[in-house]
Coordinates of N, CA and C in Angstrom, one line a residue:
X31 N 201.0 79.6 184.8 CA 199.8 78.7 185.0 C 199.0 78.6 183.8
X32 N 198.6 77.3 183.4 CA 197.9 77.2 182.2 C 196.4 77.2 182.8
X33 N 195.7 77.7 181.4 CA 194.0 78.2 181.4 C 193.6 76.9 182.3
X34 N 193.0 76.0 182.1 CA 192.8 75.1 183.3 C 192.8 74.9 184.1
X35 N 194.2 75.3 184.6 CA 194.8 75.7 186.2 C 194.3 76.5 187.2
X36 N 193.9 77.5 185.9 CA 193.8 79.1 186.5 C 192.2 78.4 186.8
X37 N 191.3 78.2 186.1 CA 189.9 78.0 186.6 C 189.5 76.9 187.5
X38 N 190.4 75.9 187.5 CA 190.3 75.0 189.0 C 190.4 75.6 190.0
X39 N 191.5 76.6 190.4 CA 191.8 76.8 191.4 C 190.8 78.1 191.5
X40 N 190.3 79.0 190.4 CA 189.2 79.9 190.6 C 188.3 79.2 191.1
X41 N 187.7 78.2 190.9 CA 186.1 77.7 191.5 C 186.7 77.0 192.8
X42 N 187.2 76.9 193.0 CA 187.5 76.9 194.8 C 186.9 77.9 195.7
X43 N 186.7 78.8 195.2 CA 185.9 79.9 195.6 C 184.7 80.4 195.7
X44 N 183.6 81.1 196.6 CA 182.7 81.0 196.2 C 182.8 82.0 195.0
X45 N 182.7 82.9 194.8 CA 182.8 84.3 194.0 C 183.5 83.7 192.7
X46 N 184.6 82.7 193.0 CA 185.3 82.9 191.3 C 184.0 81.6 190.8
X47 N 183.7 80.5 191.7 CA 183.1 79.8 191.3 C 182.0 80.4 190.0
X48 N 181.2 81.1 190.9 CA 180.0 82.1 190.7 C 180.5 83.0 188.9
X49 N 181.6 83.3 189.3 CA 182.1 84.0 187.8 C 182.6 83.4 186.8
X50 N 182.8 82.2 187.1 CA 182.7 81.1 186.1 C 181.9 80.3 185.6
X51 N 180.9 80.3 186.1 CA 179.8 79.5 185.9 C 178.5 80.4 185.4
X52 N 178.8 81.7 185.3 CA 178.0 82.8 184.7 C 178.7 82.7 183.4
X53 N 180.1 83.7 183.4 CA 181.1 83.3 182.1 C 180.4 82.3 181.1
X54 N 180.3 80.7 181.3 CA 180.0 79.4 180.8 C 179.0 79.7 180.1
X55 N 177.8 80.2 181.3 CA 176.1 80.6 180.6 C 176.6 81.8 179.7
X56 N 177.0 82.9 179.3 CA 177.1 83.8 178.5 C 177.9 83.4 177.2
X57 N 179.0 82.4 177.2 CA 179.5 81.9 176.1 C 178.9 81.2 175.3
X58 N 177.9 80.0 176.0 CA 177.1 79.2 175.6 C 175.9 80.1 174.8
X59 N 175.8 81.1 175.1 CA 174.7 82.0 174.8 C 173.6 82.5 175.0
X60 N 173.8 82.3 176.9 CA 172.8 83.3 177.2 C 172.5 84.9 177.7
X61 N 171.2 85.2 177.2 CA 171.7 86.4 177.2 C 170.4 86.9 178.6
X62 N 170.9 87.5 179.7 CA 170.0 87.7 180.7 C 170.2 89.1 181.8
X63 N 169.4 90.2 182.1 CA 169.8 91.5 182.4 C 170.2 91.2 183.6
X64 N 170.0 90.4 184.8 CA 170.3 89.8 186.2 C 171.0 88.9 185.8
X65 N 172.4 88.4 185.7 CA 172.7 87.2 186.2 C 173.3 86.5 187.5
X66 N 172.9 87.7 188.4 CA 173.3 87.6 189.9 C 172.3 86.8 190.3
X67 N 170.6 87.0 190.1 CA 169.2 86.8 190.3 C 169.6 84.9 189.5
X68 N 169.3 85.2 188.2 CA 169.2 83.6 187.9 C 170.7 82.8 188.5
X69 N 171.8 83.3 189.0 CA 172.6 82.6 189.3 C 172.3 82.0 190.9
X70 N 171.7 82.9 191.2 CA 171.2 82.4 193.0 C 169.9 81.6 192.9
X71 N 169.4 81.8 192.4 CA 168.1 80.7 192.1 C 168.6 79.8 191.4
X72 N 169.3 79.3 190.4 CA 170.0 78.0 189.8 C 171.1 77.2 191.1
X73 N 171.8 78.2 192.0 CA 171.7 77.8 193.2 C 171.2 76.9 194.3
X74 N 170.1 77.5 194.5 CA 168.9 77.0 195.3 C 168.1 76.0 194.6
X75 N 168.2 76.2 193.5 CA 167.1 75.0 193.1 C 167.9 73.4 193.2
X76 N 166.9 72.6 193.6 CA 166.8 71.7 194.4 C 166.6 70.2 193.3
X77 N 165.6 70.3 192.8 CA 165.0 69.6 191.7 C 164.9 69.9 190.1
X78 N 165.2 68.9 189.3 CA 164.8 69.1 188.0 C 163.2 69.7 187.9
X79 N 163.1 71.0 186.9 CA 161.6 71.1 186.8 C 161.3 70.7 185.4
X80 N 161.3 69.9 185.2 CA 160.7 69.0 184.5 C 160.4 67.7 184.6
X81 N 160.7 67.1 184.9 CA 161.0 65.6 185.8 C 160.8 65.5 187.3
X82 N 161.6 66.1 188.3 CA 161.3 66.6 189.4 C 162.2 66.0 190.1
X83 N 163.5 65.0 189.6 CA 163.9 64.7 190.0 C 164.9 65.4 191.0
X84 N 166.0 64.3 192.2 CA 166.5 65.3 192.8 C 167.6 65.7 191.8
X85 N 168.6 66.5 192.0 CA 169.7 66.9 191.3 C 171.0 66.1 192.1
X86 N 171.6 65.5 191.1 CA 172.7 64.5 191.2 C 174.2 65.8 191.1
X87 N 175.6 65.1 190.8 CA 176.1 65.6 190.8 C 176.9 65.2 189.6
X88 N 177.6 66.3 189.0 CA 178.4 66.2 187.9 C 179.5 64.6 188.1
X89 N 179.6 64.0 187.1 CA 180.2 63.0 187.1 C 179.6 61.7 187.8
X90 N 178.5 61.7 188.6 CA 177.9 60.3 189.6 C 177.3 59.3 188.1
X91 N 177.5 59.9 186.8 CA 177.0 59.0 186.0 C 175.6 58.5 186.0
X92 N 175.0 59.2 186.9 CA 173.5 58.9 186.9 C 172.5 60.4 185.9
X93 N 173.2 60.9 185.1 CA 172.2 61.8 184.3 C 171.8 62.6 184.8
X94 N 171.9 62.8 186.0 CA 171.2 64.4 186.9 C 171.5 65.4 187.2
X95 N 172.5 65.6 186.9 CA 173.4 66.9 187.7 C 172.4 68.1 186.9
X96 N 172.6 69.1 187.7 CA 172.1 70.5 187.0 C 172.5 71.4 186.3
X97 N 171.7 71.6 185.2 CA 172.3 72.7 183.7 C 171.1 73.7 183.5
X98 N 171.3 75.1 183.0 CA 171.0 76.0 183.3 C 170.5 76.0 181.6
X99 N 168.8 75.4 181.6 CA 168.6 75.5 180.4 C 168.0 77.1 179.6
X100 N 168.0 77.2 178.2 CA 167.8 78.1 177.6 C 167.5 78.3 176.1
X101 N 166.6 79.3 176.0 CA 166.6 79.0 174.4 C 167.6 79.5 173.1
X102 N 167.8 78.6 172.5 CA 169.3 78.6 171.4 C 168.8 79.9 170.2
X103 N 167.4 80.3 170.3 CA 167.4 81.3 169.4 C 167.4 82.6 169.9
X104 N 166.8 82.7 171.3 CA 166.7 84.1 171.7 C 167.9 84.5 172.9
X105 N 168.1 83.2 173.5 CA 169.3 83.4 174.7 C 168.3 83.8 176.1
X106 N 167.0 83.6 176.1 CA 166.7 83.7 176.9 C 166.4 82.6 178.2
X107 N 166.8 82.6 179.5 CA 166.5 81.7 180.3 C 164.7 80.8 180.1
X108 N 165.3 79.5 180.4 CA 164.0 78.8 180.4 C 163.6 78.3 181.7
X109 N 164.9 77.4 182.0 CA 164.6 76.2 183.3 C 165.9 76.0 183.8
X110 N 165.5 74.9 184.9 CA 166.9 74.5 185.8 C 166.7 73.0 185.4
X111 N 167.2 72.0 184.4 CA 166.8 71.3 184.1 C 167.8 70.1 184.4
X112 N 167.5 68.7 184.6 CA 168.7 67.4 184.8 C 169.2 67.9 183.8
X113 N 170.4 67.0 183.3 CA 171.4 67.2 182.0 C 170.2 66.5 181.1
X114 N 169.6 65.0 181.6 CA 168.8 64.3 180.4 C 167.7 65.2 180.1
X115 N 167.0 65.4 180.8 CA 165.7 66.4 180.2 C 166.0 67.7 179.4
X116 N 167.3 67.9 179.9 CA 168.0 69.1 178.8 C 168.3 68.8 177.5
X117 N 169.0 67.6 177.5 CA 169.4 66.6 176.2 C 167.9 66.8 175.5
X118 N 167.5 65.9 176.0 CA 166.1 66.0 175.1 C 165.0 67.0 174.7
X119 N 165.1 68.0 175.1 CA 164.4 68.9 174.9 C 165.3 69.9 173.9
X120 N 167.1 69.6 173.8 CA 167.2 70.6 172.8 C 167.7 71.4 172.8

């Protein structure tokens, strides 16, 4: 099974989902003592906090889906931000 394979059919799950989408935030470079805590609240969150918009979904092509923003120097969590308000802020 090739690497792509193996993580489609992981995020079918709740758990592998969850362990992939932590993995992502840690490669990207965040660095956080709970990622059980910020992963269930990135969860639940409902709206961009910045904009307020609702959160769309990956691919609807409308800019909204949710990304788990953070800062590029220290790795620490900031926000639950649209993809555009992410873009733009950096």
């Amino acid at each position: 099974m090739k690497y792509g394979e193996y993580i489609r059919e992981k995020y079918k799950t709740p758990q592998g989902k969850k362990e992939v989408i932590i993995k992502r935030w840690k490669t990207r470079g965040l660095i956080e003592e709970d990622y059980d805590k910020i992963y269930e609240e990135y969860q639940n969150a409902t709206n961009c906090q910045e904009c307020d918009v609702v959160f769309g979904s990956f691919g609807d092509k409308t800019g909204t889906y949710k990304v788990m923003d953070h800062c590029h120097d220290t790795g620490k969590f900031r926000n639950y931000l649209c993809v555009g308000c992410n873009t733009r802020r950096g």
